Amino acid sequence: MLPSAGRIRVEEYVREDGSVPFRAWFDGLDPHAAAKVVVVLVRLSLGNTSNVKWFSGIGEYVVNWGPGYRVYLAKDGESLIVLLGGGTKARQQADIERARMLRAEYKGRKARATRTNRPANAPARGSQSRKRR
């Protein structure tokens, strides 16, 4: 889970196979870029969503630094689910499509989880989560 000191719970989406798309992207950032993204996550957790542009059920937070990094989100009640991080303007449309796909996957898993009484953001039984550094 990401910093959650304030009013909004912010958590990374964990796919059924245990992979975490946002974490895979974040772990590849240089330290300066990673620090800028952490500031975004803290701001979100404190309830500052003024820089999020919502469309098609996903939110896009543009990090005004570097090549225009982006963080893609979904809402789940009072929580924000961090779906994906993205890079350049040139990749923006592909990143948006991937974020839409991940949101649909999350919603489908949540609907199934509601029927089976299992958390939507939990890895599938038998899958192994990646170890975090």
Coordinates of N, CA, C and O in Angstrom, one line a residue:
M1 N 0.8 -1.2 0.0 CA 0.0 0.0 0.0 C 0.9 1.2 0.0 O 2.0 1.3 0.5
L2 N 0.4 2.3 -0.6 CA 1.1 3.6 -0.7 C 0.8 4.4 0.5 O -0.1 4.1 1.3
P3 N 1.5 5.6 0.6 CA 1.2 6.5 1.8 C -0.3 6.8 1.9 O -0.9 7.1 0.9
S4 N -0.8 6.7 3.1 CA -2.2 7.0 3.3 C -2.4 7.7 4.6 O -3.1 7.3 5.5
A5 N -1.8 8.9 4.7 CA -1.8 9.6 6.0 C -3.0 10.5 6.1 O -3.3 11.0 7.1
G6 N -3.8 10.7 5.0 CA -4.9 11.6 5.0 C -6.2 11.0 4.8 O -6.5 9.9 5.3
R7 N -7.0 11.7 4.0 CA -8.4 11.3 3.8 C -8.7 10.3 2.8 O -9.7 9.7 2.8
I8 N -7.8 10.0 1.9 CA -8.0 9.1 0.8 C -7.0 7.9 0.9 O -5.8 8.1 1.0
R9 N -7.6 6.7 0.8 CA -6.7 5.6 0.7 C -6.2 5.4 -0.7 O -7.0 5.4 -1.6
V10 N -4.9 5.3 -0.9 CA -4.3 5.1 -2.2 C -3.6 3.8 -2.2 O -2.7 3.5 -1.4
E11 N -4.0 2.9 -3.1 CA -3.3 1.6 -3.2 C -3.0 1.2 -4.6 O -3.7 1.6 -5.5
E12 N -2.0 0.4 -4.8 CA -1.6 -0.1 -6.1 C -2.4 -1.3 -6.5 O -2.7 -2.1 -5.6
Y13 N -2.8 -1.3 -7.7 CA -3.5 -2.5 -8.3 C -2.6 -3.7 -8.4 O -1.6 -3.6 -9.0
V14 N -3.0 -4.8 -7.8 CA -2.3 -6.0 -7.9 C -3.1 -6.9 -8.8 O -4.3 -7.3 -8.5
R15 N -2.5 -7.3 -9.9 CA -3.2 -8.2 -10.8 C -3.4 -9.6 -10.3 O -2.7 -10.0 -9.3
E16 N -4.2 -10.4 -10.9 CA -4.5 -11.7 -10.4 C -3.3 -12.6 -10.3 O -3.2 -13.4 -9.5
D17 N -2.3 -12.4 -11.2 CA -1.1 -13.1 -11.2 C 0.0 -12.6 -10.2 O 1.1 -13.1 -10.1
G18 N -0.4 -11.6 -9.4 CA 0.5 -11.0 -8.4 C 1.3 -9.9 -8.9 O 2.0 -9.2 -8.1
S19 N 1.3 -9.6 -10.2 CA 2.1 -8.5 -10.8 C 1.5 -7.2 -10.4 O 0.3 -7.1 -10.2
V20 N 2.3 -6.1 -10.4 CA 1.8 -4.8 -10.0 C 2.3 -3.8 -11.1 O 3.5 -3.4 -11.1
P21 N 1.5 -3.5 -12.1 CA 1.9 -2.7 -13.2 C 2.6 -1.4 -12.8 O 3.6 -1.0 -13.4
F22 N 2.0 -0.7 -11.9 CA 2.6 0.6 -11.4 C 3.9 0.4 -10.8 O 4.9 1.1 -11.1
R23 N 4.1 -0.6 -10.0 CA 5.4 -0.9 -9.3 C 6.4 -1.2 -10.3 O 7.6 -0.7 -10.2
A24 N 6.1 -2.0 -11.3 CA 7.1 -2.3 -12.3 C 7.6 -1.1 -13.0 O 8.8 -0.9 -13.3
W25 N 6.7 -0.1 -13.3 CA 7.1 1.1 -14.0 C 7.9 2.0 -13.0 O 9.0 2.5 -13.3
F26 N 7.4 2.1 -11.8 CA 8.0 3.0 -10.8 C 9.5 2.5 -10.5 O 10.4 3.3 -10.4
D27 N 9.6 1.2 -10.4 CA 11.0 0.7 -10.0 C 12.0 1.0 -11.1 O 13.2 0.9 -10.9
G28 N 11.6 1.3 -12.3 CA 12.5 1.6 -13.4 C 12.8 3.1 -13.5 O 13.7 3.5 -14.3
L29 N 12.2 3.9 -12.7 CA 12.5 5.4 -12.7 C 13.8 5.7 -12.0 O 14.2 5.0 -11.1
D30 N 14.4 6.8 -12.5 CA 15.6 7.3 -11.8 C 15.2 7.9 -10.5 O 14.0 8.2 -10.3
P31 N 16.1 8.1 -9.5 CA 15.7 8.6 -8.2 C 15.0 9.9 -8.2 O 14.1 10.1 -7.4
H32 N 15.4 10.9 -9.1 CA 14.7 12.2 -9.1 C 13.3 12.0 -9.6 O 12.3 12.6 -9.0
A33 N 13.0 11.3 -10.6 CA 11.7 11.0 -11.1 C 10.9 10.3 -10.1 O 9.7 10.6 -9.9
A34 N 11.4 9.3 -9.5 CA 10.7 8.5 -8.4 C 10.3 9.5 -7.3 O 9.2 9.3 -6.8
A35 N 11.1 10.4 -6.9 CA 10.8 11.3 -5.8 C 9.6 12.2 -6.2 O 8.7 12.5 -5.4
K36 N 9.6 12.7 -7.5 CA 8.5 13.5 -8.0 C 7.2 12.7 -8.0 O 6.1 13.2 -7.6
V37 N 7.2 11.4 -8.3 CA 6.0 10.5 -8.3 C 5.6 10.3 -6.9 O 4.4 10.3 -6.6
V38 N 6.5 10.1 -6.0 CA 6.1 9.9 -4.6 C 5.4 11.1 -4.0 O 4.4 11.0 -3.3
V39 N 5.8 12.3 -4.4 CA 5.1 13.5 -4.0 C 3.7 13.5 -4.5 O 2.7 13.9 -3.8
V40 N 3.5 13.1 -5.8 CA 2.1 12.9 -6.3 C 1.3 12.0 -5.5 O 0.1 12.3 -5.1
L41 N 1.8 10.8 -5.1 CA 1.1 9.9 -4.3 C 0.7 10.4 -2.9 O -0.4 10.2 -2.5
V42 N 1.6 11.1 -2.3 CA 1.3 11.7 -1.0 C 0.2 12.8 -1.2 O -0.7 12.8 -0.4
R43 N 0.3 13.6 -2.2 CA -0.7 14.6 -2.4 C -2.1 14.0 -2.6 O -3.1 14.4 -2.0
L44 N -2.1 12.9 -3.4 CA -3.4 12.2 -3.5 C -3.9 11.6 -2.2 O -5.1 11.7 -1.9
S45 N -3.0 11.0 -1.4 CA -3.4 10.5 -0.2 C -3.9 11.5 0.8 O -4.7 11.2 1.7
L46 N -3.5 12.7 0.6 CA -3.9 13.8 1.5 C -5.2 14.5 1.0 O -5.7 15.5 1.5
G47 N -5.8 13.9 -0.1 CA -7.0 14.4 -0.6 C -6.9 15.4 -1.7 O -7.9 16.0 -2.2
N48 N -5.7 15.8 -2.1 CA -5.4 16.8 -3.2 C -5.5 16.1 -4.6 O -4.6 15.6 -5.1
T49 N -6.7 16.1 -5.1 CA -6.9 15.5 -6.4 C -7.2 16.6 -7.5 O -7.7 16.2 -8.6
S50 N -6.9 17.8 -7.2 CA -7.2 18.9 -8.1 C -6.4 18.8 -9.4 O -6.9 19.3 -10.4
N51 N -5.3 18.1 -9.5 CA -4.6 17.9 -10.7 C -5.0 16.7 -11.5 O -4.3 16.4 -12.5
V52 N -6.0 16.0 -11.0 CA -6.4 14.7 -11.7 C -7.5 15.1 -12.7 O -8.4 15.7 -12.4
K53 N -7.2 14.7 -14.0 CA -8.3 14.8 -15.0 C -8.9 13.5 -15.2 O -8.3 12.5 -15.5
W54 N -10.3 13.5 -15.0 CA -11.0 12.2 -15.1 C -11.7 12.1 -16.4 O -12.3 13.1 -16.9
F55 N -11.6 10.9 -17.0 CA -12.3 10.6 -18.3 C -12.4 9.1 -18.4 O -11.5 8.4 -18.0
S56 N -13.5 8.7 -19.0 CA -13.7 7.3 -19.3 C -13.5 6.4 -18.1 O -13.0 5.3 -18.2
G57 N -13.8 6.9 -16.9 CA -13.7 6.1 -15.7 C -12.3 6.0 -15.1 O -12.0 5.4 -14.1
I58 N -11.3 6.7 -15.7 CA -9.9 6.7 -15.2 C -9.5 8.1 -14.9 O -10.0 9.1 -15.5
G59 N -8.5 8.3 -14.0 CA -8.0 9.6 -13.7 C -6.5 9.6 -14.2 O -5.8 8.6 -14.2
E60 N -6.1 10.8 -14.7 CA -4.7 10.9 -15.2 C -4.1 12.1 -14.4 O -4.7 13.2 -14.5
Y61 N -3.0 11.9 -13.7 CA -2.3 12.9 -13.0 C -1.0 13.1 -13.8 O -0.2 12.2 -13.9
V62 N -0.8 14.3 -14.4 CA 0.4 14.6 -15.1 C 1.4 15.2 -14.1 O 1.2 16.1 -13.4
V63 N 2.6 14.6 -14.1 CA 3.7 15.0 -13.3 C 4.5 16.1 -14.1 O 5.0 15.8 -15.2
N64 N 4.4 17.3 -13.7 CA 5.0 18.4 -14.5 C 6.5 18.5 -14.3 O 7.1 19.4 -13.7
W65 N 7.2 17.4 -14.7 CA 8.6 17.3 -14.6 C 9.1 16.2 -15.6 O 8.3 15.3 -15.8
G66 N 10.2 16.4 -16.2 CA 10.8 15.4 -17.0 C 9.9 15.3 -18.3 O 9.4 16.2 -18.8
P67 N 9.8 14.0 -18.8 CA 9.1 13.9 -20.1 C 7.6 13.9 -20.0 O 6.9 13.6 -21.0
G68 N 7.1 14.3 -18.9 CA 5.6 14.3 -18.7 C 5.1 13.0 -18.2 O 4.1 12.5 -18.7
Y69 N 5.7 12.5 -17.1 CA 5.2 11.3 -16.5 C 3.8 11.4 -16.1 O 3.3 12.5 -15.8
R70 N 3.1 10.3 -16.1 CA 1.6 10.3 -15.8 C 1.4 9.1 -14.8 O 2.0 8.1 -14.9
V71 N 0.4 9.3 -14.0 CA -0.1 8.3 -13.1 C -1.6 8.1 -13.4 O -2.3 9.1 -13.4
Y72 N -2.0 6.9 -13.7 CA -3.4 6.6 -14.0 C -4.0 5.9 -12.8 O -3.5 5.0 -12.2
L73 N -5.3 6.4 -12.5 CA -6.0 6.0 -11.3 C -7.4 5.5 -11.7 O -7.9 5.8 -12.7
A74 N -8.0 4.8 -10.7 CA -9.4 4.4 -10.8 C -10.0 4.7 -9.4 O -9.2 4.7 -8.4
K75 N -11.2 5.1 -9.3 CA -11.9 5.3 -8.0 C -12.6 4.0 -7.6 O -13.2 3.3 -8.4
D76 N -12.5 3.8 -6.3 CA -13.3 2.6 -5.7 C -13.8 3.1 -4.4 O -13.1 3.1 -3.4
G77 N -15.0 3.7 -4.4 CA -15.5 4.3 -3.2 C -14.7 5.4 -2.7 O -14.5 6.4 -3.5
E78 N -14.2 5.4 -1.5 CA -13.3 6.5 -1.0 C -11.8 6.2 -1.3 O -11.0 7.0 -0.8
S79 N -11.5 5.2 -2.0 CA -10.1 4.8 -2.3 C -9.8 5.2 -3.8 O -10.6 5.2 -4.6
L80 N -8.5 5.4 -4.0 CA -7.9 5.5 -5.3 C -7.0 4.3 -5.6 O -6.2 4.0 -4.8
I81 N -7.3 3.7 -6.7 CA -6.5 2.5 -7.1 C -5.5 3.0 -8.2 O -5.9 3.5 -9.2
V82 N -4.2 2.9 -7.9 CA -3.2 3.3 -8.8 C -3.0 2.2 -9.8 O -2.5 1.1 -9.5
L83 N -3.4 2.4 -11.1 CA -3.4 1.4 -12.1 C -2.0 1.2 -12.8 O -1.5 0.1 -13.0
L84 N -1.4 2.4 -13.1 CA -0.3 2.4 -14.1 C 0.4 3.7 -14.0 O -0.2 4.7 -13.7
G85 N 1.7 3.7 -14.3 CA 2.5 4.9 -14.5 C 2.8 4.9 -16.0 O 3.0 3.9 -16.6
G86 N 2.9 6.1 -16.5 CA 3.3 6.2 -17.9 C 4.3 7.2 -18.2 O 4.6 8.0 -17.3
G87 N 4.9 7.2 -19.4 CA 6.0 8.1 -19.7 C 5.7 9.3 -20.5 O 5.2 10.3 -20.0
T88 N 6.0 9.2 -21.8 CA 6.0 10.4 -22.6 C 4.7 10.7 -23.2 O 3.8 9.8 -23.3
K89 N 4.5 11.9 -23.8 CA 3.3 12.2 -24.5 C 3.1 11.3 -25.7 O 2.0 11.0 -26.0
A90 N 4.2 10.8 -26.3 CA 4.1 9.9 -27.5 C 3.4 8.6 -27.1 O 2.7 8.0 -27.9
R91 N 3.6 8.2 -25.9 CA 3.0 6.9 -25.4 C 1.6 7.1 -24.7 O 1.0 6.2 -24.2
Q92 N 1.2 8.4 -24.6 CA 0.0 8.7 -23.8 C -1.2 7.8 -24.2 O -1.9 7.2 -23.3
Q93 N -1.5 7.8 -25.5 CA -2.7 7.0 -25.9 C -2.6 5.6 -25.6 O -3.6 4.9 -25.1
A94 N -1.5 5.0 -25.8 CA -1.3 3.5 -25.4 C -1.4 3.3 -23.9 O -2.0 2.3 -23.5
D95 N -0.9 4.3 -23.1 CA -1.0 4.2 -21.7 C -2.4 4.3 -21.2 O -2.9 3.6 -20.3
I96 N -3.2 5.2 -21.9 CA -4.6 5.3 -21.5 C -5.3 4.1 -21.8 O -6.2 3.6 -21.0
E97 N -5.1 3.5 -23.0 CA -5.8 2.2 -23.3 C -5.4 1.1 -22.3 O -6.3 0.3 -21.9
R98 N -4.2 1.0 -21.9 CA -3.8 0.0 -20.9 C -4.4 0.3 -19.6 O -4.9 -0.6 -18.9
A99 N -4.5 1.6 -19.2 CA -5.2 1.9 -17.9 C -6.6 1.5 -18.0 O -7.2 1.0 -17.0
R100 N -7.3 1.8 -19.1 CA -8.7 1.4 -19.3 C -8.8 -0.2 -19.1 O -9.8 -0.6 -18.5
M101 N -7.9 -0.9 -19.7 CA -8.0 -2.3 -19.6 C -7.8 -2.8 -18.2 O -8.5 -3.7 -17.7
L102 N -6.8 -2.2 -17.5 CA -6.6 -2.6 -16.1 C -7.8 -2.2 -15.2 O -8.1 -3.0 -14.3
R103 N -8.4 -1.1 -15.5 CA -9.6 -0.7 -14.7 C -10.7 -1.7 -14.9 O -11.4 -2.2 -14.0
A104 N -10.9 -2.1 -16.2 CA -12.0 -3.1 -16.5 C -11.7 -4.4 -15.8 O -12.5 -5.1 -15.3
E105 N -10.4 -4.8 -15.8 CA -10.0 -6.0 -15.1 C -10.2 -5.9 -13.6 O -10.8 -6.9 -13.0
Y106 N -9.9 -4.8 -13.0 CA -10.1 -4.6 -11.6 C -11.6 -4.7 -11.3 O -12.0 -5.4 -10.3
K107 N -12.5 -4.0 -12.1 CA -13.9 -4.0 -11.8 C -14.5 -5.4 -12.0 O -15.3 -5.8 -11.2
G108 N -14.0 -6.2 -13.0 CA -14.4 -7.6 -13.1 C -14.1 -8.4 -11.9 O -14.9 -9.2 -11.4
R109 N -12.8 -8.3 -11.5 CA -12.4 -9.0 -10.3 C -13.2 -8.6 -9.1 O -13.5 -9.5 -8.2
K110 N -13.5 -7.3 -9.0 CA -14.2 -6.9 -7.8 C -15.6 -7.5 -7.8 O -16.1 -7.9 -6.8
A111 N -16.3 -7.5 -9.0 CA -17.6 -8.1 -9.1 C -17.6 -9.6 -8.7 O -18.4 -10.1 -7.9
R112 N -16.5 -10.3 -9.2 CA -16.4 -11.7 -8.8 C -16.1 -11.9 -7.3 O -16.6 -12.8 -6.7
A113 N -15.3 -10.9 -6.8 CA -14.9 -11.0 -5.4 C -16.1 -10.8 -4.5 O -16.2 -11.4 -3.4
T114 N -17.0 -9.9 -4.9 CA -18.2 -9.6 -4.1 C -19.0 -10.9 -4.0 O -19.6 -11.2 -3.0
R115 N -19.1 -11.7 -5.1 CA -19.8 -12.9 -5.1 C -19.2 -14.0 -4.3 O -19.8 -14.9 -3.7
T116 N -17.8 -14.0 -4.2 CA -17.1 -15.0 -3.5 C -16.5 -14.6 -2.2 O -15.8 -15.3 -1.5
N117 N -16.8 -13.3 -1.8 CA -16.3 -12.7 -0.5 C -14.8 -12.7 -0.4 O -14.3 -13.1 0.6
R118 N -14.1 -12.3 -1.5 CA -12.7 -12.3 -1.5 C -12.2 -10.9 -2.0 O -12.8 -10.4 -2.9
P119 N -11.2 -10.3 -1.4 CA -10.8 -9.0 -1.8 C -10.4 -8.9 -3.3 O -9.7 -9.8 -3.8
A120 N -10.8 -7.8 -4.0 CA -10.6 -7.7 -5.4 C -9.1 -7.4 -5.7 O -8.7 -7.7 -6.8
N121 N -8.4 -6.9 -4.8 CA -7.0 -6.5 -5.1 C -6.0 -7.6 -4.6 O -4.9 -7.3 -4.4
A122 N -6.5 -8.8 -4.3 CA -5.6 -9.8 -3.8 C -5.2 -10.7 -5.0 O -6.0 -10.9 -5.9
P123 N -4.0 -11.2 -5.0 CA -3.5 -12.1 -6.0 C -4.3 -13.4 -6.0 O -4.9 -13.7 -4.9
A124 N -4.4 -14.1 -7.1 CA -5.2 -15.3 -7.2 C -4.5 -16.3 -6.3 O -3.3 -16.3 -6.0
R125 N -5.3 -17.2 -5.8 CA -4.8 -18.3 -4.9 C -3.8 -19.1 -5.8 O -4.0 -19.4 -6.9
G126 N -2.6 -19.4 -5.2 CA -1.6 -20.2 -5.9 C -0.6 -19.3 -6.6 O 0.4 -19.8 -7.1
S127 N -0.9 -18.0 -6.9 CA 0.0 -17.2 -7.6 C 1.0 -16.6 -6.5 O 0.6 -16.5 -5.3
Q128 N 2.1 -16.2 -6.9 CA 3.1 -15.6 -6.0 C 3.3 -14.2 -6.3 O 3.5 -13.8 -7.5
S129 N 3.1 -13.3 -5.3 CA 3.4 -11.9 -5.5 C 4.9 -11.7 -5.6 O 5.7 -12.4 -5.1
R130 N 5.2 -10.7 -6.4 CA 6.6 -10.3 -6.6 C 7.1 -9.7 -5.3 O 6.4 -8.9 -4.6
K131 N 8.3 -10.0 -5.0 CA 8.9 -9.4 -3.8 C 9.3 -8.0 -4.1 O 9.8 -7.7 -5.2
R132 N 9.0 -7.1 -3.2 CA 9.4 -5.7 -3.3 C 10.8 -5.4 -2.8 O 11.2 -6.0 -1.8
R133 N 11.4 -4.5 -3.4 CA 12.8 -4.1 -2.9 C 12.7 -3.4 -1.7 O 11.9 -2.6 -1.3

